[in-house]
Amino acid sequence: MMKALKISLIVLGSLIGIAIAAAFVYRAFYAQKIAQPFEVNSPDLPAKILIATQGSAFKTQLVAELVERIKSSTYIRVIDVSGLSGINESDWKALVVINTCEGGKMQTDVATFLAKNADKHNIVLLTTSGSGEWKPTDSSVDSISSASKKDRIPTLVAEITQRIEALL
């Protein structure tokens, strides 16, 4: 009886250890990095666009191509989504928020930012997920969903640009 209990505890402990290790491996491969902030053009320009994003190869390329497309006569500031708490939405003609669905929910800083801003008319939200089908249900922002596939970048840049131009 004692031997069976020991074996059961060892098996259970091993399974828990494997689950914890798998969670760490998943986090190491799929966790978003901190996006590097930068600015384009003078803040004195009348059209101001904020891009809040997370750090990944897909999002970095998407932001680079988006900035290239919209940079003429527009002040652009790029920040990590973790900096959204210090942003006043009314200071910007357009805010582009690019985040990843995490555990079936919007990234925490993004969800908090959207919840505190009642007037979301100037926010363009792109949420990426594994399938590209996930859409936030807890936000009144008209959002774009996509998988993080590089072949989708031109289409996403065009769609985001169209929404920005409607706001300017």
JSON list of C-alpha atoms in Angstrom, two decimals:
[
{"chain": "A", "resi": 1, "resn": "MET", "atom": "CA", "xyz": [0.00, 0.00, 0.00]},
{"chain": "A", "resi": 2, "resn": "MET", "atom": "CA", "xyz": [2.80, 2.46, 0.92]},
{"chain": "A", "resi": 3, "resn": "LYS", "atom": "CA", "xyz": [4.70, 1.56, -2.22]},
{"chain": "A", "resi": 4, "resn": "ALA", "atom": "CA", "xyz": [1.67, 2.31, -4.42]},
{"chain": "A", "resi": 5, "resn": "LEU", "atom": "CA", "xyz": [1.22, 5.67, -2.67]},
{"chain": "A", "resi": 6, "resn": "LYS", "atom": "CA", "xyz": [4.89, 6.56, -3.24]},
{"chain": "A", "resi": 7, "resn": "ILE", "atom": "CA", "xyz": [4.65, 5.64, -6.92]},
{"chain": "A", "resi": 8, "resn": "SER", "atom": "CA", "xyz": [1.44, 7.67, -7.29]},
{"chain": "A", "resi": 9, "resn": "LEU", "atom": "CA", "xyz": [3.06, 10.69, -5.65]},
{"chain": "A", "resi": 10, "resn": "ILE", "atom": "CA", "xyz": [6.15, 10.40, -7.83]},
{"chain": "A", "resi": 11, "resn": "VAL", "atom": "CA", "xyz": [4.01, 10.16, -10.98]},
{"chain": "A", "resi": 12, "resn": "LEU", "atom": "CA", "xyz": [1.86, 13.10, -9.88]},
{"chain": "A", "resi": 13, "resn": "GLY", "atom": "CA", "xyz": [4.93, 15.17, -9.00]},
{"chain": "A", "resi": 14, "resn": "SER", "atom": "CA", "xyz": [6.50, 14.34, -12.36]},
{"chain": "A", "resi": 15, "resn": "LEU", "atom": "CA", "xyz": [3.36, 15.37, -14.24]},
{"chain": "A", "resi": 16, "resn": "ILE", "atom": "CA", "xyz": [3.22, 18.66, -12.35]},
{"chain": "A", "resi": 17, "resn": "GLY", "atom": "CA", "xyz": [6.91, 19.25, -13.08]},
{"chain": "A", "resi": 18, "resn": "ILE", "atom": "CA", "xyz": [6.39, 18.55, -16.78]},
{"chain": "A", "resi": 19, "resn": "ALA", "atom": "CA", "xyz": [3.40, 20.93, -16.88]},
{"chain": "A", "resi": 20, "resn": "ILE", "atom": "CA", "xyz": [5.42, 23.70, -15.22]},
{"chain": "A", "resi": 21, "resn": "ALA", "atom": "CA", "xyz": [8.35, 23.14, -17.58]},
{"chain": "A", "resi": 22, "resn": "ALA", "atom": "CA", "xyz": [6.00, 23.20, -20.59]},
{"chain": "A", "resi": 23, "resn": "ALA", "atom": "CA", "xyz": [4.52, 26.50, -19.38]},
{"chain": "A", "resi": 24, "resn": "PHE", "atom": "CA", "xyz": [8.00, 28.04, -19.11]},
{"chain": "A", "resi": 25, "resn": "VAL", "atom": "CA", "xyz": [8.98, 26.78, -22.57]},
{"chain": "A", "resi": 26, "resn": "TYR", "atom": "CA", "xyz": [5.74, 28.13, -24.07]},
{"chain": "A", "resi": 27, "resn": "ARG", "atom": "CA", "xyz": [6.32, 31.51, -22.40]},
{"chain": "A", "resi": 28, "resn": "ALA", "atom": "CA", "xyz": [9.93, 31.63, -23.62]},
{"chain": "A", "resi": 29, "resn": "PHE", "atom": "CA", "xyz": [8.89, 31.03, -27.24]},
{"chain": "A", "resi": 30, "resn": "TYR", "atom": "CA", "xyz": [5.66, 33.02, -27.41]},
{"chain": "A", "resi": 31, "resn": "ALA", "atom": "CA", "xyz": [5.92, 35.82, -24.86]},
{"chain": "A", "resi": 32, "resn": "GLN", "atom": "CA", "xyz": [5.90, 39.29, -26.35]},
{"chain": "A", "resi": 33, "resn": "LYS", "atom": "CA", "xyz": [8.99, 41.44, -25.87]},
{"chain": "A", "resi": 34, "resn": "ILE", "atom": "CA", "xyz": [9.03, 45.13, -24.96]},
{"chain": "A", "resi": 35, "resn": "ALA", "atom": "CA", "xyz": [8.73, 47.30, -28.08]},
{"chain": "A", "resi": 36, "resn": "GLN", "atom": "CA", "xyz": [11.45, 49.91, -28.56]},
{"chain": "A", "resi": 37, "resn": "PRO", "atom": "CA", "xyz": [10.03, 53.46, -28.52]},
{"chain": "A", "resi": 38, "resn": "PHE", "atom": "CA", "xyz": [10.86, 55.98, -31.25]},
{"chain": "A", "resi": 39, "resn": "GLU", "atom": "CA", "xyz": [9.49, 59.11, -32.89]},
{"chain": "A", "resi": 40, "resn": "VAL", "atom": "CA", "xyz": [9.22, 60.26, -36.49]},
{"chain": "A", "resi": 41, "resn": "ASN", "atom": "CA", "xyz": [8.97, 63.94, -37.50]},
{"chain": "A", "resi": 42, "resn": "SER", "atom": "CA", "xyz": [8.29, 66.97, -35.32]},
{"chain": "A", "resi": 43, "resn": "PRO", "atom": "CA", "xyz": [5.69, 67.00, -32.55]},
{"chain": "A", "resi": 44, "resn": "ASP", "atom": "CA", "xyz": [4.79, 70.48, -33.84]},
{"chain": "A", "resi": 45, "resn": "LEU", "atom": "CA", "xyz": [2.97, 68.95, -36.82]},
{"chain": "A", "resi": 46, "resn": "PRO", "atom": "CA", "xyz": [-0.83, 69.15, -36.53]},
{"chain": "A", "resi": 47, "resn": "ALA", "atom": "CA", "xyz": [-1.46, 65.46, -37.30]},
{"chain": "A", "resi": 48, "resn": "LYS", "atom": "CA", "xyz": [-0.25, 63.29, -34.43]},
{"chain": "A", "resi": 49, "resn": "ILE", "atom": "CA", "xyz": [-0.43, 59.50, -34.42]},
{"chain": "A", "resi": 50, "resn": "LEU", "atom": "CA", "xyz": [0.48, 57.23, -31.53]},
{"chain": "A", "resi": 51, "resn": "ILE", "atom": "CA", "xyz": [1.31, 53.59, -32.21]},
{"chain": "A", "resi": 52, "resn": "ALA", "atom": "CA", "xyz": [1.35, 51.35, -29.13]},
{"chain": "A", "resi": 53, "resn": "THR", "atom": "CA", "xyz": [2.64, 47.87, -29.83]},
{"chain": "A", "resi": 54, "resn": "GLN", "atom": "CA", "xyz": [4.32, 44.82, -28.37]},
{"chain": "A", "resi": 55, "resn": "GLY", "atom": "CA", "xyz": [7.69, 43.48, -29.39]},
{"chain": "A", "resi": 56, "resn": "SER", "atom": "CA", "xyz": [7.80, 40.62, -31.87]},
{"chain": "A", "resi": 57, "resn": "ALA", "atom": "CA", "xyz": [9.33, 40.19, -35.31]},
{"chain": "A", "resi": 58, "resn": "PHE", "atom": "CA", "xyz": [5.87, 40.39, -36.91]},
{"chain": "A", "resi": 59, "resn": "LYS", "atom": "CA", "xyz": [4.80, 43.53, -35.04]},
{"chain": "A", "resi": 60, "resn": "THR", "atom": "CA", "xyz": [8.16, 45.25, -35.58]},
{"chain": "A", "resi": 61, "resn": "GLN", "atom": "CA", "xyz": [7.91, 44.73, -39.34]},
{"chain": "A", "resi": 62, "resn": "LEU", "atom": "CA", "xyz": [4.25, 45.77, -39.37]},
{"chain": "A", "resi": 63, "resn": "VAL", "atom": "CA", "xyz": [5.02, 49.00, -37.50]},
{"chain": "A", "resi": 64, "resn": "ALA", "atom": "CA", "xyz": [8.01, 49.77, -39.75]},
{"chain": "A", "resi": 65, "resn": "GLU", "atom": "CA", "xyz": [5.91, 49.38, -42.90]},
{"chain": "A", "resi": 66, "resn": "LEU", "atom": "CA", "xyz": [3.00, 51.34, -41.40]},
{"chain": "A", "resi": 67, "resn": "VAL", "atom": "CA", "xyz": [5.28, 54.21, -40.33]},
{"chain": "A", "resi": 68, "resn": "GLU", "atom": "CA", "xyz": [6.86, 54.29, -43.79]},
{"chain": "A", "resi": 69, "resn": "ARG", "atom": "CA", "xyz": [3.43, 54.57, -45.37]},
{"chain": "A", "resi": 70, "resn": "ILE", "atom": "CA", "xyz": [2.01, 57.32, -43.10]},
{"chain": "A", "resi": 71, "resn": "LYS", "atom": "CA", "xyz": [5.06, 59.37, -42.14]},
{"chain": "A", "resi": 72, "resn": "SER", "atom": "CA", "xyz": [4.71, 62.29, -44.57]},
{"chain": "A", "resi": 73, "resn": "SER", "atom": "CA", "xyz": [3.54, 65.41, -42.69]},
{"chain": "A", "resi": 74, "resn": "THR", "atom": "CA", "xyz": [2.57, 63.38, -39.62]},
{"chain": "A", "resi": 75, "resn": "TYR", "atom": "CA", "xyz": [4.18, 63.20, -36.20]},
{"chain": "A", "resi": 76, "resn": "ILE", "atom": "CA", "xyz": [4.38, 59.55, -35.14]},
{"chain": "A", "resi": 77, "resn": "ARG", "atom": "CA", "xyz": [5.31, 58.27, -31.71]},
{"chain": "A", "resi": 78, "resn": "VAL", "atom": "CA", "xyz": [5.76, 54.53, -31.16]},
{"chain": "A", "resi": 79, "resn": "ILE", "atom": "CA", "xyz": [5.63, 53.10, -27.64]},
{"chain": "A", "resi": 80, "resn": "ASP", "atom": "CA", "xyz": [5.24, 49.74, -25.93]},
{"chain": "A", "resi": 81, "resn": "VAL", "atom": "CA", "xyz": [1.68, 48.95, -24.83]},
{"chain": "A", "resi": 82, "resn": "SER", "atom": "CA", "xyz": [2.88, 49.00, -21.23]},
{"chain": "A", "resi": 83, "resn": "GLY", "atom": "CA", "xyz": [3.17, 52.80, -21.58]},
{"chain": "A", "resi": 84, "resn": "LEU", "atom": "CA", "xyz": [-0.50, 53.31, -22.42]},
{"chain": "A", "resi": 85, "resn": "SER", "atom": "CA", "xyz": [-1.36, 54.25, -18.84]},
{"chain": "A", "resi": 86, "resn": "GLY", "atom": "CA", "xyz": [0.46, 57.57, -19.32]},
{"chain": "A", "resi": 87, "resn": "ILE", "atom": "CA", "xyz": [-1.30, 58.43, -22.58]},
{"chain": "A", "resi": 88, "resn": "ASN", "atom": "CA", "xyz": [-4.10, 60.96, -22.90]},
{"chain": "A", "resi": 89, "resn": "GLU", "atom": "CA", "xyz": [-6.22, 59.74, -25.80]},
{"chain": "A", "resi": 90, "resn": "SER", "atom": "CA", "xyz": [-7.39, 63.26, -26.67]},
{"chain": "A", "resi": 91, "resn": "ASP", "atom": "CA", "xyz": [-3.80, 64.38, -27.44]},
{"chain": "A", "resi": 92, "resn": "TRP", "atom": "CA", "xyz": [-3.76, 62.26, -30.61]},
{"chain": "A", "resi": 93, "resn": "LYS", "atom": "CA", "xyz": [-5.66, 62.37, -33.90]},
{"chain": "A", "resi": 94, "resn": "ALA", "atom": "CA", "xyz": [-5.30, 58.59, -34.12]},
{"chain": "A", "resi": 95, "resn": "LEU", "atom": "CA", "xyz": [-4.07, 55.86, -31.81]},
{"chain": "A", "resi": 96, "resn": "VAL", "atom": "CA", "xyz": [-3.09, 52.52, -33.30]},
{"chain": "A", "resi": 97, "resn": "VAL", "atom": "CA", "xyz": [-2.93, 49.78, -30.68]},
{"chain": "A", "resi": 98, "resn": "ILE", "atom": "CA", "xyz": [-1.35, 46.48, -31.72]},
{"chain": "A", "resi": 99, "resn": "ASN", "atom": "CA", "xyz": [-1.55, 43.67, -29.18]},
{"chain": "A", "resi": 100, "resn": "THR", "atom": "CA", "xyz": [-1.67, 39.91, -28.82]},
{"chain": "A", "resi": 101, "resn": "CYS", "atom": "CA", "xyz": [-4.51, 37.87, -27.38]},
{"chain": "A", "resi": 102, "resn": "GLU", "atom": "CA", "xyz": [-3.12, 36.40, -24.15]},
{"chain": "A", "resi": 103, "resn": "GLY", "atom": "CA", "xyz": [-5.04, 33.55, -22.57]},
{"chain": "A", "resi": 104, "resn": "GLY", "atom": "CA", "xyz": [-8.19, 34.38, -24.50]},
{"chain": "A", "resi": 105, "resn": "LYS", "atom": "CA", "xyz": [-8.09, 38.02, -23.40]},
{"chain": "A", "resi": 106, "resn": "MET", "atom": "CA", "xyz": [-6.74, 41.32, -24.60]},
{"chain": "A", "resi": 107, "resn": "GLN", "atom": "CA", "xyz": [-3.30, 42.24, -23.25]},
{"chain": "A", "resi": 108, "resn": "THR", "atom": "CA", "xyz": [-3.83, 43.72, -19.75]},
{"chain": "A", "resi": 109, "resn": "ASP", "atom": "CA", "xyz": [-2.42, 47.22, -20.40]},
{"chain": "A", "resi": 110, "resn": "VAL", "atom": "CA", "xyz": [-4.52, 47.50, -23.56]},
{"chain": "A", "resi": 111, "resn": "ALA", "atom": "CA", "xyz": [-7.71, 46.36, -21.80]},
{"chain": "A", "resi": 112, "resn": "THR", "atom": "CA", "xyz": [-7.12, 48.87, -18.99]},
{"chain": "A", "resi": 113, "resn": "PHE", "atom": "CA", "xyz": [-6.46, 51.70, -21.45]},
{"chain": "A", "resi": 114, "resn": "LEU", "atom": "CA", "xyz": [-9.60, 50.96, -23.46]},
{"chain": "A", "resi": 115, "resn": "ALA", "atom": "CA", "xyz": [-11.71, 50.68, -20.30]},
{"chain": "A", "resi": 116, "resn": "LYS", "atom": "CA", "xyz": [-10.61, 54.10, -19.01]},
{"chain": "A", "resi": 117, "resn": "ASN", "atom": "CA", "xyz": [-11.20, 55.92, -22.32]},
{"chain": "A", "resi": 118, "resn": "ALA", "atom": "CA", "xyz": [-14.89, 56.45, -22.94]},
{"chain": "A", "resi": 119, "resn": "ASP", "atom": "CA", "xyz": [-14.41, 58.11, -26.34]},
{"chain": "A", "resi": 120, "resn": "LYS", "atom": "CA", "xyz": [-12.77, 55.48, -28.51]},
{"chain": "A", "resi": 121, "resn": "HIS", "atom": "CA", "xyz": [-13.56, 57.04, -31.90]},
{"chain": "A", "resi": 122, "resn": "ASN", "atom": "CA", "xyz": [-9.88, 57.65, -32.72]},
{"chain": "A", "resi": 123, "resn": "ILE", "atom": "CA", "xyz": [-8.56, 54.21, -31.72]},
{"chain": "A", "resi": 124, "resn": "VAL", "atom": "CA", "xyz": [-7.60, 51.57, -34.29]},
{"chain": "A", "resi": 125, "resn": "LEU", "atom": "CA", "xyz": [-7.14, 48.21, -32.56]},
{"chain": "A", "resi": 126, "resn": "LEU", "atom": "CA", "xyz": [-5.31, 45.24, -34.07]},
{"chain": "A", "resi": 127, "resn": "THR", "atom": "CA", "xyz": [-5.29, 42.06, -32.03]},
{"chain": "A", "resi": 128, "resn": "THR", "atom": "CA", "xyz": [-3.25, 39.08, -33.15]},
{"chain": "A", "resi": 129, "resn": "SER", "atom": "CA", "xyz": [-3.96, 35.52, -32.14]},
{"chain": "A", "resi": 130, "resn": "GLY", "atom": "CA", "xyz": [-2.80, 32.10, -33.23]},
{"chain": "A", "resi": 131, "resn": "SER", "atom": "CA", "xyz": [-5.74, 31.55, -35.57]},
{"chain": "A", "resi": 132, "resn": "GLY", "atom": "CA", "xyz": [-6.31, 35.21, -36.39]},
{"chain": "A", "resi": 133, "resn": "GLU", "atom": "CA", "xyz": [-10.01, 34.76, -35.64]},
{"chain": "A", "resi": 134, "resn": "TRP", "atom": "CA", "xyz": [-10.11, 36.02, -32.03]},
{"chain": "A", "resi": 135, "resn": "LYS", "atom": "CA", "xyz": [-11.89, 39.34, -31.51]},
{"chain": "A", "resi": 136, "resn": "PRO", "atom": "CA", "xyz": [-12.25, 41.15, -28.20]},
{"chain": "A", "resi": 137, "resn": "THR", "atom": "CA", "xyz": [-15.75, 40.93, -26.79]},
{"chain": "A", "resi": 138, "resn": "ASP", "atom": "CA", "xyz": [-15.15, 43.35, -23.93]},
{"chain": "A", "resi": 139, "resn": "SER", "atom": "CA", "xyz": [-14.41, 46.46, -25.98]},
{"chain": "A", "resi": 140, "resn": "SER", "atom": "CA", "xyz": [-16.53, 48.81, -28.03]},
{"chain": "A", "resi": 141, "resn": "VAL", "atom": "CA", "xyz": [-13.62, 49.51, -30.37]},
{"chain": "A", "resi": 142, "resn": "ASP", "atom": "CA", "xyz": [-14.04, 48.32, -33.94]},
{"chain": "A", "resi": 143, "resn": "SER", "atom": "CA", "xyz": [-11.06, 46.00, -34.17]},
{"chain": "A", "resi": 144, "resn": "ILE", "atom": "CA", "xyz": [-9.01, 44.11, -36.71]},
{"chain": "A", "resi": 145, "resn": "SER", "atom": "CA", "xyz": [-7.98, 40.51, -36.03]},
{"chain": "A", "resi": 146, "resn": "SER", "atom": "CA", "xyz": [-5.14, 38.63, -37.67]},
{"chain": "A", "resi": 147, "resn": "ALA", "atom": "CA", "xyz": [-2.67, 35.85, -37.19]},
{"chain": "A", "resi": 148, "resn": "SER", "atom": "CA", "xyz": [0.95, 37.01, -36.96]},
{"chain": "A", "resi": 149, "resn": "LYS", "atom": "CA", "xyz": [1.82, 35.91, -40.48]},
{"chain": "A", "resi": 150, "resn": "LYS", "atom": "CA", "xyz": [4.22, 38.10, -42.42]},
{"chain": "A", "resi": 151, "resn": "ASP", "atom": "CA", "xyz": [2.31, 37.65, -45.67]},
{"chain": "A", "resi": 152, "resn": "ARG", "atom": "CA", "xyz": [-0.62, 39.48, -44.01]},
{"chain": "A", "resi": 153, "resn": "ILE", "atom": "CA", "xyz": [1.43, 42.64, -43.34]},
{"chain": "A", "resi": 154, "resn": "PRO", "atom": "CA", "xyz": [0.67, 44.49, -46.63]},
{"chain": "A", "resi": 155, "resn": "THR", "atom": "CA", "xyz": [-3.07, 43.90, -46.20]},
{"chain": "A", "resi": 156, "resn": "LEU", "atom": "CA", "xyz": [-2.97, 44.99, -42.55]},
{"chain": "A", "resi": 157, "resn": "VAL", "atom": "CA", "xyz": [-0.93, 48.11, -43.35]},
{"chain": "A", "resi": 158, "resn": "ALA", "atom": "CA", "xyz": [-3.48, 49.06, -46.02]},
{"chain": "A", "resi": 159, "resn": "GLU", "atom": "CA", "xyz": [-6.43, 48.48, -43.69]},
{"chain": "A", "resi": 160, "resn": "ILE", "atom": "CA", "xyz": [-4.88, 50.38, -40.77]},
{"chain": "A", "resi": 161, "resn": "THR", "atom": "CA", "xyz": [-3.81, 53.23, -43.08]},
{"chain": "A", "resi": 162, "resn": "GLN", "atom": "CA", "xyz": [-7.36, 53.52, -44.42]},
{"chain": "A", "resi": 163, "resn": "ARG", "atom": "CA", "xyz": [-8.73, 53.78, -40.88]},
{"chain": "A", "resi": 164, "resn": "ILE", "atom": "CA", "xyz": [-6.09, 56.35, -39.89]},
{"chain": "A", "resi": 165, "resn": "GLU", "atom": "CA", "xyz": [-6.81, 58.49, -42.95]},
{"chain": "A", "resi": 166, "resn": "ALA", "atom": "CA", "xyz": [-10.50, 58.52, -42.03]},
{"chain": "A", "resi": 167, "resn": "LEU", "atom": "CA", "xyz": [-9.53, 59.97, -38.64]},
{"chain": "A", "resi": 168, "resn": "LEU", "atom": "CA", "xyz": [-7.15, 62.68, -39.91]}
]
